[in-house]
mmCIF file of C-alpha atoms in Angstrom:
data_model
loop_
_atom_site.group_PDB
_atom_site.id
_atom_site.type_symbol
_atom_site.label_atom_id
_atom_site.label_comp_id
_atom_site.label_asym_id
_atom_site.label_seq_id
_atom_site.Cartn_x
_atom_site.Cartn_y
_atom_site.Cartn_z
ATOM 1 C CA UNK A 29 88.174 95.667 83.436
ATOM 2 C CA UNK A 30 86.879 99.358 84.886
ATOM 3 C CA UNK A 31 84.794 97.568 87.804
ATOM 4 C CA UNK A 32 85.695 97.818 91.267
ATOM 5 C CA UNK A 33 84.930 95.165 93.572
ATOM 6 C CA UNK A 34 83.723 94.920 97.239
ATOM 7 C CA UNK A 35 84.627 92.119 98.975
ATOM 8 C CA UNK A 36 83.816 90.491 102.775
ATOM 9 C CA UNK A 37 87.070 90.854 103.955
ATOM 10 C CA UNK A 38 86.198 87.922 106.989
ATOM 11 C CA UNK A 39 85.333 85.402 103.968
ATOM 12 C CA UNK A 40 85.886 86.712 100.787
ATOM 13 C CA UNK A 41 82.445 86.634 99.366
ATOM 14 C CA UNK A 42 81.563 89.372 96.599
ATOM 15 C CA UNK A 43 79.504 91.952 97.894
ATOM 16 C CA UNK A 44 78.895 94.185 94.931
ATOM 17 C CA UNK A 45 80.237 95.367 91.583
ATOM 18 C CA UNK A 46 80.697 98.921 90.862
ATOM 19 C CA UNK A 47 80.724 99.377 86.700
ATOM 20 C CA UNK A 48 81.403 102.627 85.159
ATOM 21 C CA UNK A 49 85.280 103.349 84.521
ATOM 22 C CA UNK A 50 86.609 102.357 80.487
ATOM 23 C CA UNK A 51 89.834 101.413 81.269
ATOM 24 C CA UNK A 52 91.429 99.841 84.539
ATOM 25 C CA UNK A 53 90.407 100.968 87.908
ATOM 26 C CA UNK A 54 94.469 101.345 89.587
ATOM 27 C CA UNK A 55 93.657 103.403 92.905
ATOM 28 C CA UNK A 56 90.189 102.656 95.364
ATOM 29 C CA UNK A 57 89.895 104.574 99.049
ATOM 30 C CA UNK A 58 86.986 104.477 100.994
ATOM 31 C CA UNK A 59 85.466 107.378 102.660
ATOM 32 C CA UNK A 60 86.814 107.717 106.844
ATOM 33 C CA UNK A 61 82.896 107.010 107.798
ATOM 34 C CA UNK A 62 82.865 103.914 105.207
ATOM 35 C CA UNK A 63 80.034 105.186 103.509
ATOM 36 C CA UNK A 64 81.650 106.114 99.980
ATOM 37 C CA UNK A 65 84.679 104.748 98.112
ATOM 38 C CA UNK A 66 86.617 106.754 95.085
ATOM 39 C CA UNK A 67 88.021 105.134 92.466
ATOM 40 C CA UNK A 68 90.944 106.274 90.192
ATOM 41 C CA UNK A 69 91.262 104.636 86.192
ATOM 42 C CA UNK A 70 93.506 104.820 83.764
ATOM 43 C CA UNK A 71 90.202 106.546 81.754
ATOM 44 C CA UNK A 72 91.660 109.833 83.573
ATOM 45 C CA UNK A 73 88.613 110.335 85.930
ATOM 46 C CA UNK A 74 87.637 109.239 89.507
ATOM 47 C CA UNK A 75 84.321 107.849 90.447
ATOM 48 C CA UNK A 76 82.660 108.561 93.818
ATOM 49 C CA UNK A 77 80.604 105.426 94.859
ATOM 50 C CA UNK A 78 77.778 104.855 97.725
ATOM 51 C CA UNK A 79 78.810 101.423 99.208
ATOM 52 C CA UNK A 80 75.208 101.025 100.172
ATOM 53 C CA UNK A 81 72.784 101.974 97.116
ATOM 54 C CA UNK A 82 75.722 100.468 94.633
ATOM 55 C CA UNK A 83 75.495 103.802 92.996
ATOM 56 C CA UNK A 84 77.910 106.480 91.063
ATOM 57 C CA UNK A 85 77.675 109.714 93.072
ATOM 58 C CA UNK A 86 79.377 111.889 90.953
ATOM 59 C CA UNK A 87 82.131 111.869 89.017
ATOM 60 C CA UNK A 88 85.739 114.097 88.837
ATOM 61 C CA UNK A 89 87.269 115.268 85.845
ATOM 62 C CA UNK A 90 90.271 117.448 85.225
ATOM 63 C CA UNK A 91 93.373 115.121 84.951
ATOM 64 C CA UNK A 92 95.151 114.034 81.895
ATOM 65 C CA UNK A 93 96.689 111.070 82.874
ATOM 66 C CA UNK A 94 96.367 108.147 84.367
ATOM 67 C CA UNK A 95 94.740 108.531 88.329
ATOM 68 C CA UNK A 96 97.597 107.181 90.125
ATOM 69 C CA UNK A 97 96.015 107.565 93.891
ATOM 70 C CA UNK A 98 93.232 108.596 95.746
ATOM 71 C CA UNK A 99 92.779 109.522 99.639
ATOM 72 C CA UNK A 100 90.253 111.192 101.795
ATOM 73 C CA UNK A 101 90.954 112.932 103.994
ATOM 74 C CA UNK A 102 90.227 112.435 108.096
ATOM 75 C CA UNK A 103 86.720 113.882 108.075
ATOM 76 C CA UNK A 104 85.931 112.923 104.900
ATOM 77 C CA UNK A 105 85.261 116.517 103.568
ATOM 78 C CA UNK A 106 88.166 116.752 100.791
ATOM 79 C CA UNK A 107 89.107 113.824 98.140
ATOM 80 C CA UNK A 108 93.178 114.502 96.638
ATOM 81 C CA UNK A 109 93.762 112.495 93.750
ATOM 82 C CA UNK A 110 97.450 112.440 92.176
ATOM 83 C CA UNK A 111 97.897 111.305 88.122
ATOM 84 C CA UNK A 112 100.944 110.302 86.190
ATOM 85 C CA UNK A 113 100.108 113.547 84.645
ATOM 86 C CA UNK A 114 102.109 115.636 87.521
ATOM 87 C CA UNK A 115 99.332 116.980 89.615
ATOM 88 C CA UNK A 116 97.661 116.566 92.614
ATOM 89 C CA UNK A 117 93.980 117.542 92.973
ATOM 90 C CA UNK A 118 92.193 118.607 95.536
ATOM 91 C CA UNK A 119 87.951 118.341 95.574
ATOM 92 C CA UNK A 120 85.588 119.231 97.916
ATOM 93 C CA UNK A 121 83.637 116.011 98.505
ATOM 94 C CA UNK A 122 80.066 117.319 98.730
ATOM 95 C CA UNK A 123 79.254 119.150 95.362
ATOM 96 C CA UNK A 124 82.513 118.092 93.536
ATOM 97 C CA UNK A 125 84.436 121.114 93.346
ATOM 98 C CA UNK A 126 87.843 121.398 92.756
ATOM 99 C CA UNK A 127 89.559 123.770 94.898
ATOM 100 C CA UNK A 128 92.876 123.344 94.409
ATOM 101 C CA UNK A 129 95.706 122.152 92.050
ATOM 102 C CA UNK A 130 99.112 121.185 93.256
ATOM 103 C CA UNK A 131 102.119 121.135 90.838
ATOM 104 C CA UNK A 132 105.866 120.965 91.241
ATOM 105 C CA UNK A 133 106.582 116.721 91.204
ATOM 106 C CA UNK A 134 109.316 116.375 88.084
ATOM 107 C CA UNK A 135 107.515 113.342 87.151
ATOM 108 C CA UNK A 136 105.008 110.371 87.776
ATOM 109 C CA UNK A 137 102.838 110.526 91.359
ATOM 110 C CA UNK A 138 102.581 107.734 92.943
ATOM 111 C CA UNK A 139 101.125 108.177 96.264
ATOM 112 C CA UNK A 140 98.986 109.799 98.948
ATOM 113 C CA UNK A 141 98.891 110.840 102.463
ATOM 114 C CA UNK A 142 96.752 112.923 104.525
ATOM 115 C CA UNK A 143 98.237 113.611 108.018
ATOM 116 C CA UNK A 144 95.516 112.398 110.665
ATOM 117 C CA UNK A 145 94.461 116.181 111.308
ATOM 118 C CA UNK A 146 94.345 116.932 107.394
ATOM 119 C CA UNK A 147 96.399 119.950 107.576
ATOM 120 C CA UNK A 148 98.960 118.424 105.861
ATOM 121 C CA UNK A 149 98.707 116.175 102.214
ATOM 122 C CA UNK A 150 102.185 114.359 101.456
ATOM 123 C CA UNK A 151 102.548 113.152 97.938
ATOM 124 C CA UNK A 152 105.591 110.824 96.211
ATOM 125 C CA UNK A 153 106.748 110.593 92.986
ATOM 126 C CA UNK A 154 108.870 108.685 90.495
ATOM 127 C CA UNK A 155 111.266 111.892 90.792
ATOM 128 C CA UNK A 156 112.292 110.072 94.146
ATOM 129 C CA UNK A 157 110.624 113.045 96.394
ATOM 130 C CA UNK A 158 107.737 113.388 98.415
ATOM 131 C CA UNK A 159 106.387 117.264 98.893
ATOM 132 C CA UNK A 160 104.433 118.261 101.989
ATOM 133 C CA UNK A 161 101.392 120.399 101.115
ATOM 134 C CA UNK A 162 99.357 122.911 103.449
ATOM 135 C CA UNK A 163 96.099 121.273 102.780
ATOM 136 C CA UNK A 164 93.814 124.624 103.052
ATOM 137 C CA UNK A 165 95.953 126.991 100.540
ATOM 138 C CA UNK A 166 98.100 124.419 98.807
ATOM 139 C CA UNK A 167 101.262 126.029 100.265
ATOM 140 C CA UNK A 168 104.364 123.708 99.348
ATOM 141 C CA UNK A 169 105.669 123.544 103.092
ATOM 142 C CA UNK A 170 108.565 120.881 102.216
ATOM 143 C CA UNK A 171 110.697 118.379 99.811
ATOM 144 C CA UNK A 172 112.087 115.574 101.352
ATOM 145 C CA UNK A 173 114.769 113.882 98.991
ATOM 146 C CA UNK A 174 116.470 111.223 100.505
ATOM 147 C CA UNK A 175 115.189 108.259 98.667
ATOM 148 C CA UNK A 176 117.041 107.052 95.089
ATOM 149 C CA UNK A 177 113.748 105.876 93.211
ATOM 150 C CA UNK A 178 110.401 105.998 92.903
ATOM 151 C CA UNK A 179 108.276 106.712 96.395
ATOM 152 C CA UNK A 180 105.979 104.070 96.191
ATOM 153 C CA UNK A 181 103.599 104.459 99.082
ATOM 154 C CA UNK A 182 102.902 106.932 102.107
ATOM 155 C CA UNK A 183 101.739 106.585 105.450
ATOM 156 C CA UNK A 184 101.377 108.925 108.574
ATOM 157 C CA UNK A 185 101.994 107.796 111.870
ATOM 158 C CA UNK A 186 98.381 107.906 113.973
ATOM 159 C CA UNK A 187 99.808 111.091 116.061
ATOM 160 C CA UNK A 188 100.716 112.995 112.678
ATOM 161 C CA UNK A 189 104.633 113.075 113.644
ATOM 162 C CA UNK A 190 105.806 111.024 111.737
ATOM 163 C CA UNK A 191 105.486 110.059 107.590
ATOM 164 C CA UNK A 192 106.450 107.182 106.511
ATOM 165 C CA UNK A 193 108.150 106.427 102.976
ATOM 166 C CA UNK A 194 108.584 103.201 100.919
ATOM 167 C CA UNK A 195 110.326 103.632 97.399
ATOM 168 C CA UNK A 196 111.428 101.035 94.546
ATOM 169 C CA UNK A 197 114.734 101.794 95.699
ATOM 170 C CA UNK A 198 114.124 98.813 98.527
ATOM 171 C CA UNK A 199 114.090 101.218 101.612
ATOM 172 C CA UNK A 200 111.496 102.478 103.822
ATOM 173 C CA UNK A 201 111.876 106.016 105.145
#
């Protein structure tokens, strides 16, 4: 319905509706401090929300697809967004800007990961690879390619050595 919902995660009780998006809200992160939460819709845009005021903060255009995911990174500085329109974004939190755009997924992305120093973005795609980015200069430092579907979701391991993988092709990496 474009609204994203907070919830009391110990009972369940609705905290707050955020309105805004004109077509379905499919990816929601919240900010590392817990202060913000982004929101990706199927509008094409992503929504930067103040948990406390209830408020839009800004808004982040430049995708032609659907916003897939969304993921801040550890100090909450830089928002990536990926869209089933092949790209990954990168945008300065702060003032909105976007400093970098990351192509080379042969089709659909599907997921986000920042590794826990945010050096490192990992992003998955329906062309059953996940490509390791150098967060500061968008450098392409690796493809891994050893699932047989989609990549679903990404994870790093709290240390940073380790990424973890789950695809449609029932594995987890």
């Amino acid at each position: 319905d474009g609204n994203v919902m907070l919830w009391r995660a110990d009972n369940g009780e609705s905290v707050a509706i955020l309105s805004g998006h004109s077509e379905a809200v499919v990816a929601v992160a919240f900010a590392p401090d817990g202060t913000m939460v982004a929101s990706g819709s199927e509008d094409t845009t992503i929504r930067l929300w103040d948990v406390a005021e209830e408020t839009l903060i800004r808004e982040f255009t430049g995708h032609s697809n659907t916003i897939s995911s969304v993921a801040f990174s550890p100090d909450g500085a830089l928002l990536a967004s990926a869209s089933y329109d092949g790209t990954v974004k990168v945008w300065r939190v702060d003032d909105g800007t976007l400093l970098r755009s990351l192509t080379g997924h042969n089709g659909l992305i599907n997921a986000l990961a920042f590794s826990p120093d945010g050096e490192t973005l990992a992003s998955g795609a329906d062309d059953d690879t996940i490509r390791l980015w150098r967060v500061n200069n968008g450098a392409l430092l690796g493809t891994l390619a050893d699932h047989k579907s989609d990549v679903t979701a990404l994870a790093f391991s709290p240390d940073g050595r380790l990424l973890a993988s789950a695809s449609t092709d029932n594995s987890l990496r």
